[in-house]
C-alpha atoms as a printed R data frame, in Angstrom:
    type eleno elety resid chain resno       x       y      z
1   ATOM     1    CA   MET     A     1 -13.749 156.219 41.366
2   ATOM     2    CA   THR     A     2 -11.804 156.220 44.655
3   ATOM     3    CA   VAL     A     3 -10.903 159.573 46.028
4   ATOM     4    CA   GLN     A     4  -7.468 159.476 47.399
5   ATOM     5    CA   GLU     A     5  -6.867 160.887 50.996
6   ATOM     6    CA   GLU     A     6  -4.598 163.669 51.218
7   ATOM     7    CA   THR     A     7  -1.244 162.309 52.748
8   ATOM     8    CA   ALA     A     8  -0.606 163.767 56.299
9   ATOM     9    CA   PRO     A     9   2.480 165.848 56.754
10  ATOM    10    CA   VAL     A    10   5.337 164.455 58.149
11  ATOM    11    CA   PRO     A    11   6.291 165.733 61.772
12  ATOM    12    CA   VAL     A    12   9.684 167.186 61.968
13  ATOM    13    CA   LEU     A    13  10.214 165.155 65.102
14  ATOM    14    CA   ARG     A    14   8.642 161.834 65.800
15  ATOM    15    CA   VAL     A    15   9.927 160.231 68.975
16  ATOM    16    CA   ARG     A    16   8.659 156.948 70.392
17  ATOM    17    CA   ASP     A    17   9.559 155.245 73.851
18  ATOM    18    CA   LEU     A    18  12.686 156.773 74.028
19  ATOM    19    CA   VAL     A    19  14.966 155.363 76.871
20  ATOM    20    CA   LYS     A    20  18.480 156.502 77.753
21  ATOM    21    CA   GLU     A    21  20.335 154.677 80.492
22  ATOM    22    CA   TYR     A    22  24.114 155.468 81.724
23  ATOM    23    CA   GLY     A    23  26.394 152.951 83.792
24  ATOM    24    CA   GLU     A    24  25.662 149.346 84.520
25  ATOM    25    CA   GLY     A    25  24.318 147.042 87.416
26  ATOM    26    CA   ASP     A    26  23.755 148.941 90.669
27  ATOM    27    CA   ALA     A    27  25.237 152.023 89.115
28  ATOM    28    CA   ARG     A    28  22.649 152.316 86.490
29  ATOM    29    CA   VAL     A    29  20.763 155.545 85.835
30  ATOM    30    CA   ARG     A    30  17.830 155.965 83.526
31  ATOM    31    CA   ALA     A    31  17.942 159.411 82.088
32  ATOM    32    CA   LEU     A    32  15.027 159.188 79.896
33  ATOM    33    CA   ARG     A    33  12.084 156.402 80.414
34  ATOM    34    CA   GLY     A    34   9.961 156.070 77.472
35  ATOM    35    CA   VAL     A    35   9.714 159.259 75.990
36  ATOM    36    CA   SER     A    36   7.251 159.587 73.182
37  ATOM    37    CA   LEU     A    37   6.282 162.975 71.488
38  ATOM    38    CA   ASP     A    38   5.556 164.388 67.959
39  ATOM    39    CA   VAL     A    39   6.849 168.104 66.949
40  ATOM    40    CA   GLU     A    40   4.796 169.497 63.957
41  ATOM    41    CA   ARG     A    41   6.291 171.589 61.171
42  ATOM    42    CA   GLY     A    42   6.194 175.266 62.545
43  ATOM    43    CA   ASP     A    43   5.552 174.321 66.143
44  ATOM    44    CA   TYR     A    44   7.561 176.208 68.990
45  ATOM    45    CA   VAL     A    45   8.071 173.955 71.770
46  ATOM    46    CA   ALA     A    46   9.720 174.638 75.356
47  ATOM    47    CA   VAL     A    47  11.241 171.605 77.254
48  ATOM    48    CA   MET     A    48  11.252 172.303 81.071
49  ATOM    49    CA   GLY     A    49  12.439 170.413 83.964
50  ATOM    50    CA   ALA     A    50  14.637 170.732 86.796
51  ATOM    51    CA   SER     A    51  18.359 169.714 86.529
52  ATOM    52    CA   GLY     A    52  18.441 165.776 86.253
53  ATOM    53    CA   SER     A    53  15.081 165.644 84.613
54  ATOM    54    CA   GLY     A    54  16.493 164.413 81.356
55  ATOM    55    CA   LYS     A    55  16.008 167.622 79.423
56  ATOM    56    CA   SER     A    56  19.621 167.935 78.083
57  ATOM    57    CA   THR     A    57  19.809 164.069 77.351
58  ATOM    58    CA   LEU     A    58  16.773 164.496 75.278
59  ATOM    59    CA   MET     A    59  18.157 167.487 73.464
60  ATOM    60    CA   ASN     A    60  21.464 165.678 72.651
61  ATOM    61    CA   ILE     A    61  19.416 162.673 71.256
62  ATOM    62    CA   LEU     A    62  17.228 164.877 69.253
63  ATOM    63    CA   GLY     A    63  20.385 166.688 68.027
64  ATOM    64    CA   CYS     A    64  21.962 163.455 66.923
65  ATOM    65    CA   LEU     A    65  24.805 164.159 69.542
66  ATOM    66    CA   ASP     A    66  24.020 161.074 71.392
67  ATOM    67    CA   VAL     A    67  22.083 157.804 70.973
68  ATOM    68    CA   PRO     A    68  19.524 156.124 72.940
69  ATOM    69    CA   THR     A    69  19.481 152.977 74.451
70  ATOM    70    CA   SER     A    70  16.292 151.990 73.084
71  ATOM    71    CA   GLY     A    71  13.269 153.694 71.086
72  ATOM    72    CA   THR     A    72  13.175 155.362 67.821
73  ATOM    73    CA   TYR     A    73  13.476 158.969 66.726
74  ATOM    74    CA   LEU     A    74  12.750 160.438 63.190
75  ATOM    75    CA   ILE     A    75  14.039 163.858 62.143
76  ATOM    76    CA   ASP     A    76  12.168 165.290 59.126
77  ATOM    77    CA   GLY     A    77  11.060 161.690 58.119
78  ATOM    78    CA   ALA     A    78  14.486 160.183 58.549
79  ATOM    79    CA   ASP     A    79  15.126 157.578 61.100
80  ATOM    80    CA   ALA     A    80  18.232 158.482 63.001
81  ATOM    81    CA   GLY     A    81  18.610 155.005 64.579
82  ATOM    82    CA   ARG     A    82  19.209 153.483 61.037
83  ATOM    83    CA   LEU     A    83  22.091 155.702 59.987
84  ATOM    84    CA   ASP     A    84  25.810 155.115 60.405
85  ATOM    85    CA   GLU     A    85  28.119 157.818 61.771
86  ATOM    86    CA   HIS     A    86  28.550 159.523 58.559
87  ATOM    87    CA   GLN     A    87  24.769 159.642 57.712
88  ATOM    88    CA   LEU     A    88  24.298 161.140 61.124
89  ATOM    89    CA   ALA     A    89  26.846 163.782 60.789
90  ATOM    90    CA   VAL     A    90  25.029 164.650 57.342
91  ATOM    91    CA   LEU     A    91  21.796 164.971 58.941
92  ATOM    92    CA   ARG     A    92  23.040 167.109 61.792
93  ATOM    93    CA   ASN     A    93  24.470 169.414 59.211
94  ATOM    94    CA   ARG     A    94  21.589 169.573 56.810
95  ATOM    95    CA   ARG     A    95  18.339 169.217 58.981
96  ATOM    96    CA   VAL     A    96  19.296 170.556 62.686
97  ATOM    97    CA   GLY     A    97  20.667 173.950 63.509
98  ATOM    98    CA   PHE     A    98  22.079 174.231 67.128
99  ATOM    99    CA   VAL     A    99  22.168 177.324 69.452
100 ATOM   100    CA   PHE     A   100  23.901 176.446 72.921
101 ATOM   101    CA   GLN     A   101  24.060 178.563 76.065
102 ATOM   102    CA   SER     A   102  27.865 179.163 75.819
103 ATOM   103    CA   PHE     A   103  27.613 180.307 72.090
104 ATOM   104    CA   ASN     A   104  30.406 177.740 70.976
105 ATOM   105    CA   LEU     A   105  31.841 180.269 68.467
106 ATOM   106    CA   ILE     A   106  35.486 179.932 67.372
107 ATOM   107    CA   PRO     A   107  37.825 182.665 68.542
108 ATOM   108    CA   ARG     A   108  40.006 184.728 65.972
109 ATOM   109    CA   MET     A   109  37.467 183.941 63.374
110 ATOM   110    CA   SER     A   110  35.153 186.798 62.288
111 ATOM   111    CA   ALA     A   111  31.228 186.379 62.693
112 ATOM   112    CA   LEU     A   112  30.792 185.828 58.886
113 ATOM   113    CA   ALA     A   113  33.491 182.967 59.219
114 ATOM   114    CA   ASN     A   114  31.516 181.419 62.104
115 ATOM   115    CA   VAL     A   115  28.432 181.447 60.393
116 ATOM   116    CA   GLU     A   116  29.873 180.054 57.260
117 ATOM   117    CA   LEU     A   117  31.416 177.001 58.839
118 ATOM   118    CA   PRO     A   118  28.128 174.642 58.505
119 ATOM   119    CA   LEU     A   119  28.408 175.548 54.798
120 ATOM   120    CA   VAL     A   120  31.911 174.852 54.414
121 ATOM   121    CA   TYR     A   121  31.264 171.418 55.835
122 ATOM   122    CA   GLY     A   122  28.499 170.933 53.746
123 ATOM   123    CA   GLY     A   123  30.483 171.556 50.603
124 ATOM   124    CA   VAL     A   124  28.769 174.743 49.481
125 ATOM   125    CA   ALA     A   125  30.651 176.801 47.059
126 ATOM   126    CA   LEU     A   126  32.403 180.074 48.157
127 ATOM   127    CA   ALA     A   127  30.094 182.686 46.334
128 ATOM   128    CA   ALA     A   128  27.125 180.846 47.631
129 ATOM   129    CA   ARG     A   129  28.036 180.436 51.242
130 ATOM   130    CA   ARG     A   130  29.230 184.000 51.538
131 ATOM   131    CA   GLU     A   131  25.661 185.207 50.133
132 ATOM   132    CA   ARG     A   132  23.661 183.072 52.531
133 ATOM   133    CA   ALA     A   133  25.888 183.859 55.572
134 ATOM   134    CA   LEU     A   134  25.537 187.732 55.065
135 ATOM   135    CA   ALA     A   135  21.791 187.104 54.843
136 ATOM   136    CA   ALA     A   136  21.651 185.359 57.951
137 ATOM   137    CA   LEU     A   137  23.692 187.781 59.839
138 ATOM   138    CA   GLU     A   138  21.274 190.608 58.401
139 ATOM   139    CA   GLN     A   139  18.248 188.426 59.750
140 ATOM   140    CA   VAL     A   140  19.501 188.590 63.384
141 ATOM   141    CA   GLY     A   141  20.543 192.151 62.944
142 ATOM   142    CA   LEU     A   142  24.319 191.994 62.867
143 ATOM   143    CA   ALA     A   143  24.956 193.162 59.276
144 ATOM   144    CA   ASP     A   144  27.145 195.792 60.610
145 ATOM   145    CA   ARG     A   145  29.177 193.322 62.627
146 ATOM   146    CA   VAL     A   146  30.204 190.748 60.044
147 ATOM   147    CA   HIS     A   147  34.015 191.175 60.500
148 ATOM   148    CA   HIS     A   148  33.974 191.289 64.131
149 ATOM   149    CA   GLU     A   149  35.505 188.484 66.056
150 ATOM   150    CA   PRO     A   150  33.647 187.222 69.156
151 ATOM   151    CA   ASN     A   151  35.612 189.256 71.619
152 ATOM   152    CA   GLN     A   152  34.877 192.165 69.923
153 ATOM   153    CA   LEU     A   153  30.921 191.393 70.435
154 ATOM   154    CA   SER     A   154  28.784 191.510 73.528
155 ATOM   155    CA   GLY     A   155  27.164 188.239 74.797
156 ATOM   156    CA   GLY     A   156  24.107 189.067 73.095
157 ATOM   157    CA   GLN     A   157  25.671 189.686 69.783
158 ATOM   158    CA   GLN     A   158  27.813 186.532 70.100
159 ATOM   159    CA   GLN     A   159  24.399 184.432 70.573
160 ATOM   160    CA   ARG     A   160  22.927 186.265 67.653
161 ATOM   161    CA   VAL     A   161  26.025 185.200 65.391
162 ATOM   162    CA   ALA     A   162  25.392 181.524 66.954
163 ATOM   163    CA   LEU     A   163  21.463 181.915 65.876
164 ATOM   164    CA   ALA     A   164  22.606 182.898 62.210
165 ATOM   165    CA   ARG     A   165  25.083 180.090 62.104
166 ATOM   166    CA   ALA     A   166  22.095 177.939 63.023
167 ATOM   167    CA   LEU     A   167  19.983 179.246 60.612
168 ATOM   168    CA   VAL     A   168  22.123 179.329 57.742
169 ATOM   169    CA   ASN     A   169  21.850 175.880 56.325
170 ATOM   170    CA   ARG     A   170  18.237 176.236 56.289
171 ATOM   171    CA   PRO     A   171  17.343 173.265 58.693
172 ATOM   172    CA   ALA     A   172  14.105 171.832 59.358
173 ATOM   173    CA   LEU     A   173  14.490 172.145 63.057
174 ATOM   174    CA   LEU     A   174  15.985 174.590 65.219
175 ATOM   175    CA   LEU     A   175  17.179 173.234 68.752
176 ATOM   176    CA   ALA     A   176  18.230 175.817 71.368
177 ATOM   177    CA   ASP     A   177  19.684 174.838 74.466
178 ATOM   178    CA   GLU     A   178  19.288 177.302 77.310
179 ATOM   179    CA   PRO     A   179  19.956 180.200 74.757
180 ATOM   180    CA   THR     A   180  19.490 183.011 77.103
181 ATOM   181    CA   GLY     A   181  21.212 181.555 80.275
182 ATOM   182    CA   ASN     A   182  24.145 183.633 79.720
183 ATOM   183    CA   LEU     A   183  22.540 186.747 78.705
184 ATOM   184    CA   ASP     A   184  21.409 189.906 80.421
185 ATOM   185    CA   THR     A   185  17.875 191.067 80.138
186 ATOM   186    CA   ALA     A   186  18.215 193.308 77.203
187 ATOM   187    CA   SER     A   187  20.001 190.733 75.300
188 ATOM   188    CA   THR     A   188  17.718 188.013 76.466
189 ATOM   189    CA   ARG     A   189  14.776 189.966 75.033
190 ATOM   190    CA   ASP     A   190  16.540 190.735 71.784
191 ATOM   191    CA   VAL     A   191  17.163 187.053 71.070
192 ATOM   192    CA   LEU     A   192  13.777 186.066 72.152
193 ATOM   193    CA   GLU     A   193  12.418 188.686 69.685
194 ATOM   194    CA   ILE     A   194  14.133 187.239 66.837
195 ATOM   195    CA   MET     A   195  13.158 183.639 67.880
196 ATOM   196    CA   ASP     A   196   9.355 184.916 67.968
197 ATOM   197    CA   ARG     A   197   9.912 186.256 64.337
198 ATOM   198    CA   LEU     A   198  11.187 182.983 63.348
199 ATOM   199    CA   SER     A   199   8.432 181.057 64.967
200 ATOM   200    CA   ALA     A   200   5.961 183.555 63.224
201 ATOM   201    CA   SER     A   201   7.637 182.745 59.865
202 ATOM   202    CA   GLY     A   202   7.060 179.244 60.272
203 ATOM   203    CA   ARG     A   203  10.487 177.965 61.738
204 ATOM   204    CA   THR     A   204  10.019 174.657 63.736
205 ATOM   205    CA   ILE     A   205  11.901 175.346 67.176
206 ATOM   206    CA   VAL     A   206  12.458 173.216 70.343
207 ATOM   207    CA   LEU     A   207  13.861 175.204 73.054
208 ATOM   208    CA   ILE     A   208  15.103 173.847 76.409
209 ATOM   209    CA   THR     A   209  14.949 176.311 79.288
210 ATOM   210    CA   HIS     A   210  14.212 176.352 83.117
211 ATOM   211    CA   GLU     A   211  12.969 179.839 83.175
212 ATOM   212    CA   ASP     A   212   9.067 180.550 82.908
213 ATOM   213    CA   ASP     A   213   9.535 183.681 81.178
214 ATOM   214    CA   VAL     A   214  11.253 182.200 78.218
215 ATOM   215    CA   ALA     A   215   9.002 179.292 78.104
216 ATOM   216    CA   ALA     A   216   6.210 181.719 77.726
217 ATOM   217    CA   HIS     A   217   7.238 182.725 74.156
218 ATOM   218    CA   ALA     A   218   6.654 179.134 73.030
219 ATOM   219    CA   LYS     A   219   3.403 177.994 71.532
220 ATOM   220    CA   ARG     A   220   3.887 174.332 73.722
221 ATOM   221    CA   VAL     A   221   5.506 173.551 76.828
222 ATOM   222    CA   ILE     A   222   6.820 169.811 77.672
223 ATOM   223    CA   ARG     A   223   7.740 169.281 81.153
224 ATOM   224    CA   LEU     A   224  10.042 166.171 82.278
225 ATOM   225    CA   VAL     A   225  10.383 164.715 85.481
226 ATOM   226    CA   ASP     A   226  12.949 162.019 86.418
227 ATOM   227    CA   GLY     A   227  12.931 161.335 82.463
228 ATOM   228    CA   GLU     A   228   9.222 161.265 81.864
229 ATOM   229    CA   VAL     A   229   6.877 163.842 80.039
230 ATOM   230    CA   VAL     A   230   4.507 164.840 83.062
231 ATOM   231    CA   GLU     A   231   3.041 167.484 81.099
232 ATOM   232    CA   ASP     A   232   2.371 168.668 77.513
233 ATOM   233    CA   ARG     A   233   0.113 171.513 77.103
234 ATOM   234    CA   ARG     A   234  -0.701 174.206 74.246
235 ATOM   235    CA   GLN     A   235  -0.624 177.838 75.236
236 ATOM   236    CA   ALA     A   236  -1.044 181.418 73.809
237 ATOM   237    CA   PRO     A   237   2.556 182.637 73.534
238 ATOM   238    CA   VAL     A   238   3.185 186.009 74.684
239 ATOM   239    CA   ASP     A   239   2.674 188.931 72.559
240 ATOM   240    CA   GLY     A   240   5.807 189.349 70.460
241 ATOM   241    CA   PRO     A   241   6.654 191.843 67.665
242 ATOM   242    CA   PRO     A   242   5.205 191.191 64.306
243 ATOM   243    CA   PRO     A   243   7.275 188.976 61.860
244 ATOM   244    CA   ARG     A   244   9.568 191.788 60.321
245 ATOM   245    CA   LEU     A   245  12.275 189.330 58.694
246 ATOM   246    CA   PRO     A   246  13.830 190.393 55.675
247 ATOM   247    CA   GLN     A   247  12.688 189.421 52.481
248 ATOM   248    CA   GLY     A   248  13.894 185.972 51.190
249 ATOM   249    CA   GLU     A   249  14.064 184.685 54.814
250 ATOM   250    CA   ASP     A   250  14.299 181.088 53.606
251 ATOM   251    CA   ALA     A   251  17.509 182.005 51.863
252 ATOM   252    CA   ALA     A   252  18.904 182.119 55.375
């Protein structure tokens, strides 16, 4: 009798020979030059590089906000290159959570309404999305700010709202593009503490940063130069707080 081998887990990200070019002829620029990498479930990866290294281009492709010139990339097992625009939109909504440097919150909408937006687009019923949005805001320490609008919140609080919005759809992948770039030292510490706890709870995180202090929180550092991976190393992340996420963390 043959013993079946266990099926290897599917990486959250599988990227092969990713190339991205802009322009034509003499004006052609190769922003990515054959990038390949895997990100396993539960990994916490910092992607680093100077301006023009290709890290933001890579981020946009991984988040299905842009398409490569060539190469393949799978998100949670789904081949993004084979999907049409509607299917890509569904993939973005259900599998990827975004956190941007500029927060990207909608003015004159409460924190709760901002966090509910991905669920609205996903067709989740009102009662369910309200419950999940409240849980996500509690998860980032803003249970007492649910009815505040962005202009009534500090920068750090706005970024925590953005984190809650990114988490509310239970994404397979959290993509954070310079999430502390507009924050003061105390707010940076608060946001990184939350991300440390998310990582400790098993979340998969890919973080774009140019700051060594931020990258020190990750389990793995990938460095890009001129669109190529020149370093990919594991590291022991800095000591962070214990994973004190509320019960039912997966509900957010």
